[in-house]
PDB file of C-alpha atoms in Angstrom:
ATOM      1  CA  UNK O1027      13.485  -2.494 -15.999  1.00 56.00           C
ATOM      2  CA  UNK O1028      14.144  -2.653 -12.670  1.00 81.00           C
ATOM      3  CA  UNK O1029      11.914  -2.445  -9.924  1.00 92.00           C
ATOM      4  CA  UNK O1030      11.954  -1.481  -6.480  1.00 95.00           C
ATOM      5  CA  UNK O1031      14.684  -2.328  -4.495  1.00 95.00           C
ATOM      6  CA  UNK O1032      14.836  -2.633  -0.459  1.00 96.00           C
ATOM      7  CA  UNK O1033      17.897  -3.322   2.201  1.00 96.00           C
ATOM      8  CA  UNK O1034      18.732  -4.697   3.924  1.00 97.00           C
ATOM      9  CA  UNK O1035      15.900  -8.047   3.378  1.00 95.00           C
ATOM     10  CA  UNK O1036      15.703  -8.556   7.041  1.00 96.00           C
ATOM     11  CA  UNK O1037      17.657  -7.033   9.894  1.00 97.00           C
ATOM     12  CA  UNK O1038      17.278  -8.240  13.888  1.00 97.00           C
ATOM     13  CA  UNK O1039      18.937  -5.844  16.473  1.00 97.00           C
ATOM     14  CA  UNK O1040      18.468  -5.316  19.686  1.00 97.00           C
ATOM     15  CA  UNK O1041      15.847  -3.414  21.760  1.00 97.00           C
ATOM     16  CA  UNK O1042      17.575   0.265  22.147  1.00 97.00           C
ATOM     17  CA  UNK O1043      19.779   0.084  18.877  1.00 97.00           C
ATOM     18  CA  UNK O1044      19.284   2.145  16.191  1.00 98.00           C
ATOM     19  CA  UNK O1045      18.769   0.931  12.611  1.00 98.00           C
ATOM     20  CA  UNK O1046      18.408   2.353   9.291  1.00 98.00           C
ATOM     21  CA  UNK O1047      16.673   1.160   5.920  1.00 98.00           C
ATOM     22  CA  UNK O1048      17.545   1.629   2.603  1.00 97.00           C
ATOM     23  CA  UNK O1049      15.021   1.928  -0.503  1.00 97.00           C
ATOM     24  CA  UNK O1050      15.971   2.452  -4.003  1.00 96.00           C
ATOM     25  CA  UNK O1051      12.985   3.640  -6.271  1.00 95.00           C
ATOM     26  CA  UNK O1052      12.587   2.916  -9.897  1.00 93.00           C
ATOM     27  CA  UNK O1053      14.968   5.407 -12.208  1.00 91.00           C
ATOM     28  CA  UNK O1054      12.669   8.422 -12.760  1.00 87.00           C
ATOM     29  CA  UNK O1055      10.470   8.466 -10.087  1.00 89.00           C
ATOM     30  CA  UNK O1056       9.512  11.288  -8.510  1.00 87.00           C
ATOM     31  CA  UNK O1057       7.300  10.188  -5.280  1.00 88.00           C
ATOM     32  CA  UNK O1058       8.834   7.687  -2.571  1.00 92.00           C
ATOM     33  CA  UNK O1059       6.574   5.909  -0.370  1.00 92.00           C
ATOM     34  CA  UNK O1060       7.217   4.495   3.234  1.00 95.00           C
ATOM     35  CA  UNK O1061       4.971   2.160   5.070  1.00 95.00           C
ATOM     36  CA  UNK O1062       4.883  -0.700   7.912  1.00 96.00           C
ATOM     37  CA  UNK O1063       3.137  -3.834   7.957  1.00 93.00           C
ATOM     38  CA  UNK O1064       2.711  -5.424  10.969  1.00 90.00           C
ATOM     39  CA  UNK O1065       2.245  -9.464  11.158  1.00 82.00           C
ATOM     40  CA  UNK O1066      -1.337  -9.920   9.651  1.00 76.00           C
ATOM     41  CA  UNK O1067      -2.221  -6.147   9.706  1.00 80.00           C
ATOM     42  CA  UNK O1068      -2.990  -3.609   6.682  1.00 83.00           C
ATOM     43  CA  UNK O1069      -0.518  -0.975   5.512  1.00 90.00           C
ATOM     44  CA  UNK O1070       0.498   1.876   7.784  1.00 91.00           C
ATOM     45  CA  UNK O1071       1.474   5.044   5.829  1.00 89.00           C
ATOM     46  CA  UNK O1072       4.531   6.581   7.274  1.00 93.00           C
ATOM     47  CA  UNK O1073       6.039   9.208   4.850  1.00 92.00           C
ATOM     48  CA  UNK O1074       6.041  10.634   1.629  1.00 88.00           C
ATOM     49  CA  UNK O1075       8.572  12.647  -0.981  1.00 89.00           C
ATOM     50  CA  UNK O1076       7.482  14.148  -3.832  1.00 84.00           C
ATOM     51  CA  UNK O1077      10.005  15.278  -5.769  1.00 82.00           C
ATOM     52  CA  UNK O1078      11.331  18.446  -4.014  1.00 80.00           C
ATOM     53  CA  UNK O1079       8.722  19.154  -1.871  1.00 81.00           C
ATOM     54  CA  UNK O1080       8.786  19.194   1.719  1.00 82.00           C
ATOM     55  CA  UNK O1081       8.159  15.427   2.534  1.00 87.00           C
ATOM     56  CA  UNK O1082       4.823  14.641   4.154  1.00 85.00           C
ATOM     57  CA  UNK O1083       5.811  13.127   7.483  1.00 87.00           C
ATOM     58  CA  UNK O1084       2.211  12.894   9.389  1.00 84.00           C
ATOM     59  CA  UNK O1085       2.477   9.480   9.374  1.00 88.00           C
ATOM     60  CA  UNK O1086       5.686   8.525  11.814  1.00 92.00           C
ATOM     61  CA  UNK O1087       5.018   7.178  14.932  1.00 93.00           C
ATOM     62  CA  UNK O1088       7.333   8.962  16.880  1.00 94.00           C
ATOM     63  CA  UNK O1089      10.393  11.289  16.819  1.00 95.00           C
ATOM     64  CA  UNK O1090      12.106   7.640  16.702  1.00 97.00           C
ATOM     65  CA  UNK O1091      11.568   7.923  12.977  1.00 97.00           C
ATOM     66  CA  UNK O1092      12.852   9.903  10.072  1.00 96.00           C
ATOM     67  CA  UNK O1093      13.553   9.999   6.556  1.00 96.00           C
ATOM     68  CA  UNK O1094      15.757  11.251   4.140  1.00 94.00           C
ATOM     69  CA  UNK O1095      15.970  10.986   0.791  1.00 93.00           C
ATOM     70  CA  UNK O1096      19.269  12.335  -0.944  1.00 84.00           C
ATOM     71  CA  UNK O1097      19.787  13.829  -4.544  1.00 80.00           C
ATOM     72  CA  UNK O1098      15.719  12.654  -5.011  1.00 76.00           C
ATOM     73  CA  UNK O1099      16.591   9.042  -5.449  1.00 90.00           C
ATOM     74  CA  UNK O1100      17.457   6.687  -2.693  1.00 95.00           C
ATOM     75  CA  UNK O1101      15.944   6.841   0.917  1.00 96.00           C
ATOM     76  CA  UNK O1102      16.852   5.791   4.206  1.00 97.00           C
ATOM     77  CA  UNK O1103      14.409   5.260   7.289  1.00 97.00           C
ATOM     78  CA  UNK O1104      16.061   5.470  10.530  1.00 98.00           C
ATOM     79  CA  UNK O1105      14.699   4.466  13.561  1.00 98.00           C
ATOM     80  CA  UNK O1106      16.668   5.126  16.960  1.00 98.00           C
ATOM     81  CA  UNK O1107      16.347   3.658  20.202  1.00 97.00           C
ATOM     82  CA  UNK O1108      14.447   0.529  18.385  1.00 97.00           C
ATOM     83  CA  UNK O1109      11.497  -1.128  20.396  1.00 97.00           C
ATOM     84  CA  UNK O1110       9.592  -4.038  20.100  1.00 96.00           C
ATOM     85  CA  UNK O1111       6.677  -3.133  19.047  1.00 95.00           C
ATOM     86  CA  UNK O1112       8.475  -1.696  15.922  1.00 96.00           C
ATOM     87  CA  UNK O1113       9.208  -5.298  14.541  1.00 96.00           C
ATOM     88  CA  UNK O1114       7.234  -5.461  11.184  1.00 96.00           C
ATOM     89  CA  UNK O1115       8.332  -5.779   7.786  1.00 96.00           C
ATOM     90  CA  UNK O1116       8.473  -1.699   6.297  1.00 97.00           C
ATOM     91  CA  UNK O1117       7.650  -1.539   2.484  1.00 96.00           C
ATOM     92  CA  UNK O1118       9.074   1.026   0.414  1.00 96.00           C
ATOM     93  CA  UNK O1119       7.043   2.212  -2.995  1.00 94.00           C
ATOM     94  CA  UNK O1120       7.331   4.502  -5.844  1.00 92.00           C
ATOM     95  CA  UNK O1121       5.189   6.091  -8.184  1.00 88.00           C
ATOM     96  CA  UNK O1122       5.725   8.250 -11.059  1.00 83.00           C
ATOM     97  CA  UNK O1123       2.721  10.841 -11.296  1.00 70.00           C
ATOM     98  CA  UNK O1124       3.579  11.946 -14.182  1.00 59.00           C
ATOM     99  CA  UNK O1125       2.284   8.247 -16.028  1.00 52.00           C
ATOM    100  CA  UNK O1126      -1.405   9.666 -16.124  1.00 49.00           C
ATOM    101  CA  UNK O1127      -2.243   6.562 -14.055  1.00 51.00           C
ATOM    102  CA  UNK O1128      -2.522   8.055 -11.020  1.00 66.00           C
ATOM    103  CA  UNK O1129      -0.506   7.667  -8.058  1.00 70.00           C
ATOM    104  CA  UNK O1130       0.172   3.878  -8.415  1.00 80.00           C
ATOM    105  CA  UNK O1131       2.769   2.866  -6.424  1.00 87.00           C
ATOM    106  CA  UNK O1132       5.035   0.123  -6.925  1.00 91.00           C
ATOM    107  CA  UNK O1133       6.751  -2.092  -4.014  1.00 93.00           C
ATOM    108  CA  UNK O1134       9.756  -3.368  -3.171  1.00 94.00           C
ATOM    109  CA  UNK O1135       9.896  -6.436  -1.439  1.00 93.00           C
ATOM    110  CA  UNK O1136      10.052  -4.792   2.133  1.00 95.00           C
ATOM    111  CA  UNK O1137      12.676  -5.455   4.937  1.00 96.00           C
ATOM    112  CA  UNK O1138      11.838  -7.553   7.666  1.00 96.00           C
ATOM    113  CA  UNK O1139      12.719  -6.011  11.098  1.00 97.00           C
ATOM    114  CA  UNK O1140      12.787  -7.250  14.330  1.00 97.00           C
ATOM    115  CA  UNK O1141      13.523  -6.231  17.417  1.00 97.00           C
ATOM    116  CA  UNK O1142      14.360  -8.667  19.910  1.00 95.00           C
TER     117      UNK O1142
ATOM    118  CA  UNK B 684     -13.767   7.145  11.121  1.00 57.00           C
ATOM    119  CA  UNK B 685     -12.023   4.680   9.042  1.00 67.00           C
ATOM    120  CA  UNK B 686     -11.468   5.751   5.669  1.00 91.00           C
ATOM    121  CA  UNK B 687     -11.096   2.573   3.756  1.00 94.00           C
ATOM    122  CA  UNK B 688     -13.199  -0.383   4.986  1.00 95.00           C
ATOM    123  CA  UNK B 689     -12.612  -3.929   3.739  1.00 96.00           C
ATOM    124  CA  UNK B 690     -15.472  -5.778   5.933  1.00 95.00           C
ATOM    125  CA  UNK B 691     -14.418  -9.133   4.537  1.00 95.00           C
ATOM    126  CA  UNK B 692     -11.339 -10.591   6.431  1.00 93.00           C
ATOM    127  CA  UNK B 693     -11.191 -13.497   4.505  1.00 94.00           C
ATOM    128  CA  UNK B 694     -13.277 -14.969   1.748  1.00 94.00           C
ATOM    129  CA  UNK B 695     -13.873 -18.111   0.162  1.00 96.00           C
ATOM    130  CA  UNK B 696     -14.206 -19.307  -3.857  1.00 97.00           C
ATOM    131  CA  UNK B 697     -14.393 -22.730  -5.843  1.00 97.00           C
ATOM    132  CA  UNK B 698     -11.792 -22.230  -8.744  1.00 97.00           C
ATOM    133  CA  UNK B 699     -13.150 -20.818 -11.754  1.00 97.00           C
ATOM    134  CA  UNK B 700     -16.275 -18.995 -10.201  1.00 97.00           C
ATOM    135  CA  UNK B 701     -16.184 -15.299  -9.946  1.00 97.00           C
ATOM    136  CA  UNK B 702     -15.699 -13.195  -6.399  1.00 97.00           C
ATOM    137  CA  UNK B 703     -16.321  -9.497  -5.460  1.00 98.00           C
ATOM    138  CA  UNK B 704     -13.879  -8.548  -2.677  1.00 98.00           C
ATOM    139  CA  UNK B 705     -15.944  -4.966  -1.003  1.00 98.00           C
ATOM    140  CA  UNK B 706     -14.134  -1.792  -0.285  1.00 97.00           C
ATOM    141  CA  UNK B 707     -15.878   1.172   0.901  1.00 97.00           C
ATOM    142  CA  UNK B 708     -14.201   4.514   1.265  1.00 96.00           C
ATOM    143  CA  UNK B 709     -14.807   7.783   2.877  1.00 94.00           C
ATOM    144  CA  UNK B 710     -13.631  11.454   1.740  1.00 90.00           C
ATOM    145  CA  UNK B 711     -14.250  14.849   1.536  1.00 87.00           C
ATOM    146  CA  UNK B 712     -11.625  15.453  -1.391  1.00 86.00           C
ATOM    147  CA  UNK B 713     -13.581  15.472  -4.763  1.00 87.00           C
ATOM    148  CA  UNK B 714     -10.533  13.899  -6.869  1.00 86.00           C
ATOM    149  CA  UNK B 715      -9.128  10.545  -5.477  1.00 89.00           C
ATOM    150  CA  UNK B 716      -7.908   7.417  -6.647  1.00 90.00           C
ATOM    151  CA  UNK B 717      -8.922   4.142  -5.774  1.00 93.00           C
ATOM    152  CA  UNK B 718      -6.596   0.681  -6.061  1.00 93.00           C
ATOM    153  CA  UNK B 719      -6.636  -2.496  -5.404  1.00 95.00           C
ATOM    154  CA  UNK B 720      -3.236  -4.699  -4.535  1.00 95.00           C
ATOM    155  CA  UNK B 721      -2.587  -8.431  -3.939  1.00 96.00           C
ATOM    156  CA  UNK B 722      -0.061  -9.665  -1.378  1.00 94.00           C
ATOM    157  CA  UNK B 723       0.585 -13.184  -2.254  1.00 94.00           C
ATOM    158  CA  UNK B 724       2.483 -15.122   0.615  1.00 90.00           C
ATOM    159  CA  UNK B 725       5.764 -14.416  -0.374  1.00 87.00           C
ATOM    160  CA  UNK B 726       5.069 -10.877   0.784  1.00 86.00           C
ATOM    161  CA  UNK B 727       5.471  -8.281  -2.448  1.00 87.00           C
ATOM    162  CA  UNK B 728       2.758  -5.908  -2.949  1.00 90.00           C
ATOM    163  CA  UNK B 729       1.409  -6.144  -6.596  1.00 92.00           C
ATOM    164  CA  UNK B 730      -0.481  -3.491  -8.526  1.00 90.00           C
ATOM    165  CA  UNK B 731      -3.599  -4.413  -9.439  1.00 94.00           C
ATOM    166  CA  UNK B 732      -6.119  -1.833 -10.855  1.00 93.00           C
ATOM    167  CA  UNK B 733      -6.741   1.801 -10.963  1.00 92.00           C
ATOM    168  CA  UNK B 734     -10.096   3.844 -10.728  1.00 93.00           C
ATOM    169  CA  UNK B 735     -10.107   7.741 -10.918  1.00 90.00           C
ATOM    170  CA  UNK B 736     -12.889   9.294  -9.223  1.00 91.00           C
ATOM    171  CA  UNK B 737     -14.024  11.103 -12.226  1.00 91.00           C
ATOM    172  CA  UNK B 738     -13.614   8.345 -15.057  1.00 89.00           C
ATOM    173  CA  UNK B 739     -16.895   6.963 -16.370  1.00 88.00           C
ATOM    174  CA  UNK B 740     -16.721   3.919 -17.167  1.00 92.00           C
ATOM    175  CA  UNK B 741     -15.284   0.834 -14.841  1.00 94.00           C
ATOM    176  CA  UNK B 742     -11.851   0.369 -14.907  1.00 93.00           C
ATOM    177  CA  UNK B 743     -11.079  -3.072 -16.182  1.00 93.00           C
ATOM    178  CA  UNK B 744      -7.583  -5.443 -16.098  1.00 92.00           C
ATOM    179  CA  UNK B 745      -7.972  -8.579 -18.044  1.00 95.00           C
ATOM    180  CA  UNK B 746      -9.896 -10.841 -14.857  1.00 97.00           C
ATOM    181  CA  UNK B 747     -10.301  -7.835 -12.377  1.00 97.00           C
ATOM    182  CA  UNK B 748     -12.840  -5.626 -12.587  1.00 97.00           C
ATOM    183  CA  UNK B 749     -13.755  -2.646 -10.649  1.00 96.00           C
ATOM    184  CA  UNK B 750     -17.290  -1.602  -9.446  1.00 96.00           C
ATOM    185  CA  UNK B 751     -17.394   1.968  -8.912  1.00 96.00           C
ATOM    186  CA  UNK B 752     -20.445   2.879  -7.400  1.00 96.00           C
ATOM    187  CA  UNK B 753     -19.358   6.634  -6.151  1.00 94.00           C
ATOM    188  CA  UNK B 754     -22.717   7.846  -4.815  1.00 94.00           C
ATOM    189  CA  UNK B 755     -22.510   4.790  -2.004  1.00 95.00           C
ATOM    190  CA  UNK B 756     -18.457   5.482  -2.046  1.00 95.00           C
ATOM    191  CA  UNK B 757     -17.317   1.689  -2.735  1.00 97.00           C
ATOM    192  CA  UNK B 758     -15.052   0.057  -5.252  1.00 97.00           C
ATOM    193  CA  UNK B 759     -15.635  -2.909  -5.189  1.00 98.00           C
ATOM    194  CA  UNK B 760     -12.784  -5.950  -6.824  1.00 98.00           C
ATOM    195  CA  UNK B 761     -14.642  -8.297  -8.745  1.00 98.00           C
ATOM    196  CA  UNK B 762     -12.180 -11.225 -10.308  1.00 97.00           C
ATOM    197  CA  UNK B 763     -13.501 -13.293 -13.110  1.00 96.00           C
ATOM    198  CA  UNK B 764     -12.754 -17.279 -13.383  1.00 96.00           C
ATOM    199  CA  UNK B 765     -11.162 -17.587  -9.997  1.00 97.00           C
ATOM    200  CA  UNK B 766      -7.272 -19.539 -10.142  1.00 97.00           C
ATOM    201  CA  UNK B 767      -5.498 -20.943  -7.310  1.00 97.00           C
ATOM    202  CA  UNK B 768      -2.700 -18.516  -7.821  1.00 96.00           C
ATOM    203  CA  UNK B 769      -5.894 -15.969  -7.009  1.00 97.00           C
ATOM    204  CA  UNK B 770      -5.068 -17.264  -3.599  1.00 97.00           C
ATOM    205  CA  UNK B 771      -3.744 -14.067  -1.837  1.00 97.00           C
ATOM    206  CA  UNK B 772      -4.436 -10.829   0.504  1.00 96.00           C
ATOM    207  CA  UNK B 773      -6.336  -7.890  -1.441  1.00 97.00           C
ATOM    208  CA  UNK B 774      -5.860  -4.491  -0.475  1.00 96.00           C
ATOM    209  CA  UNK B 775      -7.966  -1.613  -1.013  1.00 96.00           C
ATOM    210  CA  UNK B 776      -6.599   1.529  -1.542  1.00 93.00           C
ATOM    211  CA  UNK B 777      -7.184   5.776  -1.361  1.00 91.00           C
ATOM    212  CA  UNK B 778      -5.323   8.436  -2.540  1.00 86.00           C
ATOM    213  CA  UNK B 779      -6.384  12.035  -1.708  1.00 81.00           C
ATOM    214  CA  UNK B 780      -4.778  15.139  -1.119  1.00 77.00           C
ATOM    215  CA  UNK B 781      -2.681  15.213   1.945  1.00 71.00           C
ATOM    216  CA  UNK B 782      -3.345  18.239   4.693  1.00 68.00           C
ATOM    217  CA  UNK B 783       0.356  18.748   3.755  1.00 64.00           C
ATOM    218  CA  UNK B 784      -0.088  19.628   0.352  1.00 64.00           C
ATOM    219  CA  UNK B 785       0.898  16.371  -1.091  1.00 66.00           C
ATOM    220  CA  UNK B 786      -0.833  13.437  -1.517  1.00 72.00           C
ATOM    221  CA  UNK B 787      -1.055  10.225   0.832  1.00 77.00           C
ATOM    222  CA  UNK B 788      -2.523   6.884  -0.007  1.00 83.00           C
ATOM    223  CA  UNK B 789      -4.384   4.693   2.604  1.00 88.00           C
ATOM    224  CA  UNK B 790      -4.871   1.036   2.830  1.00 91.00           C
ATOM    225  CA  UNK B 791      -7.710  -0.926   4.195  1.00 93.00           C
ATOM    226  CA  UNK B 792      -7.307  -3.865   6.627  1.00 92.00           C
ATOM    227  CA  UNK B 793      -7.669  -6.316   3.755  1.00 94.00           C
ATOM    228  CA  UNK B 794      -9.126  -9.228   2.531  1.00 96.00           C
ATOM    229  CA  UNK B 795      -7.915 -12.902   2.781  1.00 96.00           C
ATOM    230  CA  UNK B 796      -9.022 -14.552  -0.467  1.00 97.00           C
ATOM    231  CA  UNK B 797      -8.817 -18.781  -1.059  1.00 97.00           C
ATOM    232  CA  UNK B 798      -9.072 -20.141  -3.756  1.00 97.00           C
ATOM    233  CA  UNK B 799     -10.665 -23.812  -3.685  1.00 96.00           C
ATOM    234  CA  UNK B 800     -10.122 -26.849  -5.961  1.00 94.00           C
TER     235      UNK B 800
END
């Protein structure tokens, strides 16, 4: 089936602009994953949904950054007043815990942002 | 205190020999997960394998293996008979339960793995 799916693939803008990022999970998952990658770093968790909970948002940076994620499906990070120390490539992941596999999260293949 | 710690940035193997990529972990939660992902070049983040804190035995995915030593707290990737394709960043993993009420997963700093001819 389909997998993970992440737009737009790359985006440039401008240092003060704001941007937003889409991420559409695999059908039937009920936890939604953000996270940036910097060039040549590890993952850095940003946010999590689970289903209809309250989303876990200890992870953002600043109040630059917020999520949404409508109807339980599709999300969109924003980020406002861009910088350039935000350029990194932000990977979206889902998981369904209800597999009995644990949280295992599966990516999509990230949008590349920078901010010039 | 870093909570997942990868102390190998990168890592060298002659194709078809075996590797253990180290990951040690911290946490206070008694039920976590740990995982392992690759990040080949072209950037997507592939599931690897899976290790609840309170299986028993090993978890095992065709050439990966994982040692699960909990009482030193590492999980360590082993990958049998090494292929160039092997070539690739590895990322260790931790879920545990989020001061939120959730869950959140973190990600070690990784390790670069090449695969020699």
């Amino acid at each position: 089936g389909a997998g993970v799916s992440q737009s737009p693939s790359n985006k440039v803008t401008e240092k003060g602009k704001d941007v937003e990022l889409r991420c559409d999970p695999i059908s039937g998952h009920t936890a939604l994953y953000w996270y940036r990658q910097s060039l040549g770093q590890g993952l850095e968790f940003l946010i999590y949904f689970q289903g209809n909970s309250a989303p876990d948002k200890s992870g953002l940076p600043s109040d630059r950054f917020s999520a949404e994620r409508t109807g339980g499906s599709v999300s969109t990070l924003t980020i406002q007043r861009t910088q350039q120390e935000d350029s990194a490539v932000y990977l979206c992941a889902s998981s369904n815990r209800l597999a009995g596999r644990g949280d295992t999260q599966y990516f999509g293949p990230g949008t590349r942002l920078t901010v010039l | 205190a870093q909570k997942i710690t990868q102390t190998q940035p990168g890592m060298f193997v002659q194709e078809k020999e075996a590797v253990t990529l180290d990951c040690t972990y911290d946490t206070s939660d008694p039920s976590y997960g740990l995982f392992w992902y690759k990040q080949p070049s072209s950037g997507e983040m592939i599931f690897l394998i899976y290790q609840g804190s309170y299986d028993q035995q090993n978890a095992t995915e065709g050439r990966y293996s994982l040692n699960f030593q909990k009482a030193r707290k590492s999980a360590n990737l082993v990958i049998s008979a090494s292929q160039l394709g092997d070539s690739a960043m590895y990322f260790c993993a931790m879920r545990e339960a989020s001061n939120t009420g959730g869950f959140k997963t973190i990600f070690g700093a990784g390790t670069r793995l090449f695969v020699k001819a």
